[in-house]
Coordinates of C-alpha atoms in Angstrom, one line a residue:
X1 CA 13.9 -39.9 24.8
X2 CA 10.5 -39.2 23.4
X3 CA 10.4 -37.1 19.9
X4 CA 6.9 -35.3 21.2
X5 CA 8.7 -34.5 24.6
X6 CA 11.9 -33.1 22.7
X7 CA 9.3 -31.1 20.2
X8 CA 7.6 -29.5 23.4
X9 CA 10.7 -28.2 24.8
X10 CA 12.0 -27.3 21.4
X11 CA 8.4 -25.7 20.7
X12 CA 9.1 -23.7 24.3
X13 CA 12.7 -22.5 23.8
X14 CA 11.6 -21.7 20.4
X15 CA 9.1 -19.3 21.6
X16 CA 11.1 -18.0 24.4
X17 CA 13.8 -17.3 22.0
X18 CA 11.3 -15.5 19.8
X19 CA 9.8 -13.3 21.9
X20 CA 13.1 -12.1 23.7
X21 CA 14.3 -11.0 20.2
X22 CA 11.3 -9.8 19.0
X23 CA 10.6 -7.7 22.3
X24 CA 14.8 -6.4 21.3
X25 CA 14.0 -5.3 17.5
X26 CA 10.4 -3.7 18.3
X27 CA 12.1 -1.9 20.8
X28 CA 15.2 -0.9 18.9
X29 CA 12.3 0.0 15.7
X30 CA 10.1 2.1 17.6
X31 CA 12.8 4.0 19.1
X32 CA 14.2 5.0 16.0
X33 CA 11.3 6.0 14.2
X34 CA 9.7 8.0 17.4
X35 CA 13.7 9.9 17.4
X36 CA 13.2 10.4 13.5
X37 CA 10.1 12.2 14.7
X38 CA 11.0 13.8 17.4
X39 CA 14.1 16.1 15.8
X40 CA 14.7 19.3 15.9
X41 CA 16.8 21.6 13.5
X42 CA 20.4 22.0 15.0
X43 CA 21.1 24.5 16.9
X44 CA 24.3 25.3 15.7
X45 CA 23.3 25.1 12.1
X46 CA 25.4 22.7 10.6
X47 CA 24.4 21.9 7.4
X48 CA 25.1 18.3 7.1
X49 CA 22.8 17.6 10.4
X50 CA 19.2 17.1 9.6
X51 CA 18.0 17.2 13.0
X52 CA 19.2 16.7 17.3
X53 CA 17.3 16.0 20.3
X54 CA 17.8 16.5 23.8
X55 CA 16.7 13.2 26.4
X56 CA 17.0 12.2 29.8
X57 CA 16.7 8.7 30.8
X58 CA 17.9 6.8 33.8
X59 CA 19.1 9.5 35.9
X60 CA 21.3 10.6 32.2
X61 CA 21.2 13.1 30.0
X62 CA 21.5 12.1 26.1
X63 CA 22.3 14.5 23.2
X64 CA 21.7 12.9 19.9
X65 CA 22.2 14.1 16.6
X66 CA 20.8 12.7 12.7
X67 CA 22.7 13.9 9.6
X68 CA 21.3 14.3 6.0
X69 CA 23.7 11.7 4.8
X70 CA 26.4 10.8 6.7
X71 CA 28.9 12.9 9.1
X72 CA 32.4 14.4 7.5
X73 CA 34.8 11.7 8.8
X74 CA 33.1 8.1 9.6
X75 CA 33.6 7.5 13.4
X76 CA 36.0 4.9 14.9
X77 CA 33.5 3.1 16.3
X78 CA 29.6 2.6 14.2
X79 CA 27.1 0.6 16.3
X80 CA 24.6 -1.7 14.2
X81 CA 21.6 -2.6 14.6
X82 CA 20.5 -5.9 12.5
X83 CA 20.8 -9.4 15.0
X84 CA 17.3 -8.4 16.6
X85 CA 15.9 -8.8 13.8
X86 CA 18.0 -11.8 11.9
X87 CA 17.1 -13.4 15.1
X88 CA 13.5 -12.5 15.3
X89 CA 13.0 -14.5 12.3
X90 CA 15.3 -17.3 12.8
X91 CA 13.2 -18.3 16.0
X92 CA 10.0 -17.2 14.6
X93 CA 10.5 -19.0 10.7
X94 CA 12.2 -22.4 13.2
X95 CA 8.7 -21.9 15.2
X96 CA 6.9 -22.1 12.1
X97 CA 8.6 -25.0 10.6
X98 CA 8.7 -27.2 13.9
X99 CA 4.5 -26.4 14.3
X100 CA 2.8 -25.6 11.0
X101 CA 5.2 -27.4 8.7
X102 CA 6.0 -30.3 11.0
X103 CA 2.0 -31.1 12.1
X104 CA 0.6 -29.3 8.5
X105 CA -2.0 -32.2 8.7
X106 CA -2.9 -30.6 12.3
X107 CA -2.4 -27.2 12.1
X108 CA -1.9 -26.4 8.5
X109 CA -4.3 -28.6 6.6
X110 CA -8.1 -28.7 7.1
X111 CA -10.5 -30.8 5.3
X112 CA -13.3 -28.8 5.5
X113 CA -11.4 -25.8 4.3
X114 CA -9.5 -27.6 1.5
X115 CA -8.2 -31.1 1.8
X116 CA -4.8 -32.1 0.5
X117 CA -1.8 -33.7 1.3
X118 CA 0.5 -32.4 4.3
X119 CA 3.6 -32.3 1.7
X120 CA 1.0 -29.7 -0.7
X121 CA 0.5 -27.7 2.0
X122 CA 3.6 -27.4 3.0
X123 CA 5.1 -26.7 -0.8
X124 CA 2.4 -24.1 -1.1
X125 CA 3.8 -22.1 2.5
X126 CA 7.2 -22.3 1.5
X127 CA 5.7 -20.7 -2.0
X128 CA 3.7 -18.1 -0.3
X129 CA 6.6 -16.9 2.0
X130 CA 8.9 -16.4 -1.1
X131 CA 6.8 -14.8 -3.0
X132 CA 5.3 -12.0 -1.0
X133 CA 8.6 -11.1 -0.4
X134 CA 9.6 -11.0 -4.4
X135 CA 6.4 -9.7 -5.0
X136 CA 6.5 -6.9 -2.4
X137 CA 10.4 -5.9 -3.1
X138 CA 9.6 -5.4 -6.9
X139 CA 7.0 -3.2 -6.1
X140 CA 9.4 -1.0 -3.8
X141 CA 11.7 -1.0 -6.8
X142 CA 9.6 0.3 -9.2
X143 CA 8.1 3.5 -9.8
X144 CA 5.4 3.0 -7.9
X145 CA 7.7 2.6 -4.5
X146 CA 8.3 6.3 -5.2
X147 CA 4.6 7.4 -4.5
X148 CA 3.9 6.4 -1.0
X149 CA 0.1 6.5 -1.1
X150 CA -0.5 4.6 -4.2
X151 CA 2.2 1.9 -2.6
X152 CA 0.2 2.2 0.5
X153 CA -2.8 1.2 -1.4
X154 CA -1.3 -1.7 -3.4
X155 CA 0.2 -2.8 -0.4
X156 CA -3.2 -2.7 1.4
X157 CA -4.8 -4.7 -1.6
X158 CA -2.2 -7.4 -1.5
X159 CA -3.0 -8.0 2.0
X160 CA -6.4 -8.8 1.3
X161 CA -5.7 -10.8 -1.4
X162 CA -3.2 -13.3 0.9
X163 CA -5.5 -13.3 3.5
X164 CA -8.7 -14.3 1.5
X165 CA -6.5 -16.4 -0.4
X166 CA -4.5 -18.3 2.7
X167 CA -8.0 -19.0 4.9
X168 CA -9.3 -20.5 1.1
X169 CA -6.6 -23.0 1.7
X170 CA -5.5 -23.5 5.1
X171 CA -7.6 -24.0 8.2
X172 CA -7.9 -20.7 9.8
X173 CA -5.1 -21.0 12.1
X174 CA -2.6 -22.0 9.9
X175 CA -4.5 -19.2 7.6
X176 CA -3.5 -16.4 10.3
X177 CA -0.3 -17.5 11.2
X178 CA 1.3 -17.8 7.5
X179 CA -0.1 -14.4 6.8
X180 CA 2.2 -13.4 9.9
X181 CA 5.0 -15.4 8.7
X182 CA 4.7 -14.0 5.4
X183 CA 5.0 -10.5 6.7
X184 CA 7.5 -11.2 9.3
X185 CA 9.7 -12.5 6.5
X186 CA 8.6 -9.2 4.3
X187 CA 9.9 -7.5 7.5
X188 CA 13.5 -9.6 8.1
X189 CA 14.4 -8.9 4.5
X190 CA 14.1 -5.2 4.9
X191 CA 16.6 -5.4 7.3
X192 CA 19.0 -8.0 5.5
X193 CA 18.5 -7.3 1.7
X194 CA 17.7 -3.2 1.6
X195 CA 18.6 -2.1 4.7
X196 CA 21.8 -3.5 5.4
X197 CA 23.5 -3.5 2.3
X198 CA 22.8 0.0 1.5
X199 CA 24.2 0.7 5.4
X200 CA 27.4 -1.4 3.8
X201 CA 27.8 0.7 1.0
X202 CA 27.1 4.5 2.3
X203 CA 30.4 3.1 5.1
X204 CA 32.4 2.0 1.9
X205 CA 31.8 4.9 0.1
X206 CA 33.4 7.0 3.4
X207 CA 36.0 5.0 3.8
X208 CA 37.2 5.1 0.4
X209 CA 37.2 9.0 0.8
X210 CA 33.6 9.4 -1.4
X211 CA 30.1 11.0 -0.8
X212 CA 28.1 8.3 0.4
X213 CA 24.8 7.8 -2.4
X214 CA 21.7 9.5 -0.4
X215 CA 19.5 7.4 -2.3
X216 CA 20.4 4.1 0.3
X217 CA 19.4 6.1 3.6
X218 CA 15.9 6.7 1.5
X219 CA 15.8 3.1 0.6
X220 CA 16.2 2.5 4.0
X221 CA 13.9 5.5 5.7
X222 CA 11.0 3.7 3.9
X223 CA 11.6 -0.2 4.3
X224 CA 12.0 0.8 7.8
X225 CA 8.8 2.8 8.6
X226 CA 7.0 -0.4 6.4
X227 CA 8.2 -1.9 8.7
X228 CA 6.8 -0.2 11.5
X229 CA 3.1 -0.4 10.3
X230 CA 3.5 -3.8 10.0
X231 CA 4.4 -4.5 13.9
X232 CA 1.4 -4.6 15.3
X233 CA -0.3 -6.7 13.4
X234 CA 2.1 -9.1 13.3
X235 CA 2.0 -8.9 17.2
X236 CA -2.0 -9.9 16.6
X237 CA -1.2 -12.8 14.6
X238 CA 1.3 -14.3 17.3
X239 CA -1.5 -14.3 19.9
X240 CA -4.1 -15.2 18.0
X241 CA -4.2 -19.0 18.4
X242 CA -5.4 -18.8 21.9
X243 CA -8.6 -17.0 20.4
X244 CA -10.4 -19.2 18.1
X245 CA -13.2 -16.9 17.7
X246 CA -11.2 -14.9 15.3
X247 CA -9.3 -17.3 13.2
X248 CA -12.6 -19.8 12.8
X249 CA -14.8 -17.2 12.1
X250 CA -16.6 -18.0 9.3
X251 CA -15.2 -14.0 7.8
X252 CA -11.9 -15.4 9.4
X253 CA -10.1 -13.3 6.9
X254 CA -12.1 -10.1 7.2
X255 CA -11.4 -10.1 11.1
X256 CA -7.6 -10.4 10.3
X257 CA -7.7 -7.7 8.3
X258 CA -9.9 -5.4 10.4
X259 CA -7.6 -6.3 13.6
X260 CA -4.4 -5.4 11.1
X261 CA -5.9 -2.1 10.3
X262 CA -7.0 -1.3 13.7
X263 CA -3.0 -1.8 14.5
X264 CA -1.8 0.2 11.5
X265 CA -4.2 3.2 12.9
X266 CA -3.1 2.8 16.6
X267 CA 0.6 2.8 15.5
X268 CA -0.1 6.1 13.3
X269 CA -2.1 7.7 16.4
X270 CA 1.7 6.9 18.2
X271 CA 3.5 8.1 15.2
X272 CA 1.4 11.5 14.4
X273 CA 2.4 12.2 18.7
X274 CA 5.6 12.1 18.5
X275 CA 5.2 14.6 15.9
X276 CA 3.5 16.9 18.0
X277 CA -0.4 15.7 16.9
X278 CA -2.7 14.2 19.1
X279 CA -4.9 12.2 16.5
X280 CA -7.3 10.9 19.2
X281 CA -9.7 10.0 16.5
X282 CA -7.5 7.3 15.1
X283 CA -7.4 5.2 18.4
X284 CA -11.1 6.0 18.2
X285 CA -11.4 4.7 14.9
X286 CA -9.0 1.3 15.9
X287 CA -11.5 1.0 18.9
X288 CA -14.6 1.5 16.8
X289 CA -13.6 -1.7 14.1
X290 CA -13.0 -3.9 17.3
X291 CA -15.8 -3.1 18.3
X292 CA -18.3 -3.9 15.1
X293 CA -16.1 -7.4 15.0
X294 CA -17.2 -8.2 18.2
X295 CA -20.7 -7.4 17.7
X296 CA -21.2 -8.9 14.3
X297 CA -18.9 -11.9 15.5
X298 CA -21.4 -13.0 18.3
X299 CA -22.2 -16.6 17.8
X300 CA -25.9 -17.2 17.4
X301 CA -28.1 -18.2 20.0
X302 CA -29.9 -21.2 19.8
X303 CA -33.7 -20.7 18.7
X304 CA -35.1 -23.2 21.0
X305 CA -32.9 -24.7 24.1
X306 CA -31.9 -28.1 23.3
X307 CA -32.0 -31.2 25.9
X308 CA -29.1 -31.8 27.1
X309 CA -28.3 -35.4 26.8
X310 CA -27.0 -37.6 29.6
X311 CA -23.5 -37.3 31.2
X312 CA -22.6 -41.2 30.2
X313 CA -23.2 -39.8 26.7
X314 CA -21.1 -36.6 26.9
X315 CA -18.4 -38.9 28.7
X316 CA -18.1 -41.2 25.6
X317 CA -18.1 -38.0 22.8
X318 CA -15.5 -36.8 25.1
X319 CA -13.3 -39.9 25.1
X320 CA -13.7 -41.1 21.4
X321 CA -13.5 -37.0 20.2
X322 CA -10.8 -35.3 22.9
X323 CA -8.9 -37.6 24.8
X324 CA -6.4 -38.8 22.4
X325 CA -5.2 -35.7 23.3
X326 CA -6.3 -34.1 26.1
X327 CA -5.7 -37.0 28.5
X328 CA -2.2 -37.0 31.0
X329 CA -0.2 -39.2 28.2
X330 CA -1.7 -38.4 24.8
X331 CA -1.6 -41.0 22.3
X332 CA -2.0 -38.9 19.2
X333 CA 0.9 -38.2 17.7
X334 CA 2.9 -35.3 18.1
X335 CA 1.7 -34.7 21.8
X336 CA 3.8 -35.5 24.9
X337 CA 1.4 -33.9 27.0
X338 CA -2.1 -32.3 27.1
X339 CA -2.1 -29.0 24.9
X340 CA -2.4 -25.8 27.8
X341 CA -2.7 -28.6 30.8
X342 CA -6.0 -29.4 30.3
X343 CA -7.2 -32.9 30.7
X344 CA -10.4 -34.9 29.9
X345 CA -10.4 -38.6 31.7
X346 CA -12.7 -37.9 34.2
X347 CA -15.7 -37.0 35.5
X348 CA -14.4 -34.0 37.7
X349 CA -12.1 -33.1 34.4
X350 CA -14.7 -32.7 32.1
X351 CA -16.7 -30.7 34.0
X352 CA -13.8 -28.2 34.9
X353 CA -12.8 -27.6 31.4
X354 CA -16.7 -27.1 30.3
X355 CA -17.2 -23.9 29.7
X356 CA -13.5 -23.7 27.9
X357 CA -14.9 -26.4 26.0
X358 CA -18.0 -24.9 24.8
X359 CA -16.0 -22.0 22.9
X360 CA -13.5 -24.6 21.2
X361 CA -16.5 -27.1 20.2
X362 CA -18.6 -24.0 19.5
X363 CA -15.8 -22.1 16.8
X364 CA -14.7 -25.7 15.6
X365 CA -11.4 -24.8 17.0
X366 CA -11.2 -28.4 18.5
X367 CA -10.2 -30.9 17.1
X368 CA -7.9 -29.1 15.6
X369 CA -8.8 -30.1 11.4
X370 CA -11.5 -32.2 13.2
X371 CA -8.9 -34.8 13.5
X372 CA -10.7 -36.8 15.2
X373 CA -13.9 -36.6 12.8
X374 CA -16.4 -35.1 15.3
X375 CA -19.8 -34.8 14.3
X376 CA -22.2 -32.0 14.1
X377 CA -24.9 -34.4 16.0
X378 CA -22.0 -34.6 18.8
X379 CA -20.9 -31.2 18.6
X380 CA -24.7 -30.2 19.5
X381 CA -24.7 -32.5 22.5
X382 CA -21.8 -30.7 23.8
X383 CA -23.1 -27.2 23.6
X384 CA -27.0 -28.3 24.7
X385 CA -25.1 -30.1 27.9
X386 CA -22.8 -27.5 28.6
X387 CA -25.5 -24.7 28.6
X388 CA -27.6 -27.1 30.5
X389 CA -25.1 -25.9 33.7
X390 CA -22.6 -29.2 32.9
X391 CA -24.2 -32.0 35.1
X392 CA -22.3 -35.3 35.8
X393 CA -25.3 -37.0 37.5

């Protein structure tokens, strides 16, 4: 059977796989943090509970209560919450390795970013993904992980950093998406190395009859609402390939960064109304940096209209330029069938996919790492016969 068919449906499953996990631990994460937010003081004042809340759902009434540390007795039966996310990353890290590590000279690797070897690239990933997470945990650790707005702040500086740093070095897709893999891995290890374990040992400390240390559910209060903020950019990220106009952007790192605050400030807006705030201005403000990317982002008309040359001519850039992989059996590797269906071997093809062709010829999305070596001579032939209204006469 043929390795590029077996990639697409391991490519598929992958992301299925993904998503369903990733839809499970966002879910489980934002309901946790809006019922941290959401408490109110006990009514029968017992000391040990910080906080209860009264909920109906599904035709049910639920009565939930959060202690300061831990209850008197530990309960027969303690529900966990961890294989959302151990599986988030194990489909999304898999994902990662099967497309940006497996096709780094595609996808990864992009000559007129930086050229170098598909194994550098790679090595240099793998080195990035560990050590944001090293980087980022010692940090936490130190004193400065006990003053949240200076943490904030570094935080916010590193980010910057890694992002002007990865679109220096990878094309801007692979740019966007390690920066997502990076803080998705940031976001797993919460979970398994700060979370969990102090979880483990506050249990162990009950069962062996001791005060459980209040210094792991702290620990674990502020991985977790890092966490949080970090959700929907990483959502951005995972969409972002099917928009080129944001990871080829010329500022390609600047617009990640933008759409990553605009995020952070709509999941605060959710955050300060579960509180009891209604911080319209921060959905405003969210709104307001979309809206200056997509008005200093507009791609630059043409001065004067260009002739559009004839269709024989578009026909041949088209089958030397996208048809190795755009065509109903592709014959460049890694492809066992045209990437989102479309197709470029004929007349009527071409001229249904213009206009979709225009924005990937027009950000340099396609080929993806020019792999094909398209010029700019052919690139303006394109656009000037696209604009002309796509004529195959």
């Amino acid at each position: 059977m043929d390795a590029a068919y077996l990639s697409e449906w391991a490519n598929l499953l992958l992301r299925w796989l993904h998503l369903i996990a990733g839809v499970a631990w966002i879910g489980t994460s934002f309901y946790f943090i809006g019922l941290d937010n959401q408490l109110d003081r006990p009514k029968d004042g017992n000391p040990r509970v910080a906080g209860e809340q009264w909920s109906i759902h599904g035709g049910g009434f639920y009565h939930k209560q959060k202690y300061l540390v831990a209850p008197e007795r530990l309960p027969e039966k303690l529900h966990w919450f961890k294989w959302e996310a151990y599986w988030t990353w194990i489909s999304g890290f898999s994902l990662f390795v099967l497309i940006y590590w497996g096709q780094a000279s595609t996808y990864l690797v992009d000559p007129a970013v930086l050229d170098m070897p598909a194994w550098l690239a790679v090595l240099i990933s793998a080195a990035m993904l560990a050590g944001g997470w090293v980087a980022y945990d010692q940090v936490c650790r130190s004193k400065i992980g006990e003053n949240e707005a200076l943490l904030g702040a570094i935080g916010a500086a590193a980010l910057a950093v890694t992002a002007f740093v990865a679109c220096h070095i990878f094309g801007g897709r692979g740019a966007f998406l390690q920066v997502g893999a990076m803080t998705g891995t940031i976001m797993v290890a919460n979970v398994a190395m700060v979370i969990m374990p102090g979880q483990r040992k506050m249990v162990a400390a009950m069962q062996k009859g001791e005060a459980p240390d209040p210094k792991y559910g702290r620990w674990g209060k502020q991985r977790s609402v890092h966490n949080t903020y970090l959700t929907l950019p990483v959502l951005f990220i995972m969409i972002s390939p099917h928009y080129p106009m944001t990871y080829q952007s010329r500022w390609n790192w600047v617009v990640l960064l933008a759409i990553g605050l605009a995020g952070a400030l709509v999941r605060q807006y959710f955050v300060l109304r579960q509180k009891g705030r209604n911080a319209a201005w921060l959905p405003a403000c969210a709104a307001a940096v979309v809206a200056l990317l997509i008005w200093t982002g507009a791609p630059e008309r043409p001065s004067g209209a260009a002739e559009a040359p004839p269709f024989a001519e578009v026909q041949a850039i088209v089958a030397a330029r996208c048809v190795s992989c755009h065509a109903a059996r592709p014959t460049q590797e890694g492809f066992a069938a045209p990437p989102k269906g479309v197709m470029m071997e004929t007349p009527q093809q071409i001229r249904r996919w213009a206009a979709s062709m225009r924005q990937q010829v027009q950000t340099e999305a396609m080929p993806p790492g020019n792999l094909t070596e398209i010029t700019a001579e052919e690139r303006a032939k394109l656009l000037a016969w696209v604009a002309a209204g796509a004529p195959t006469d």
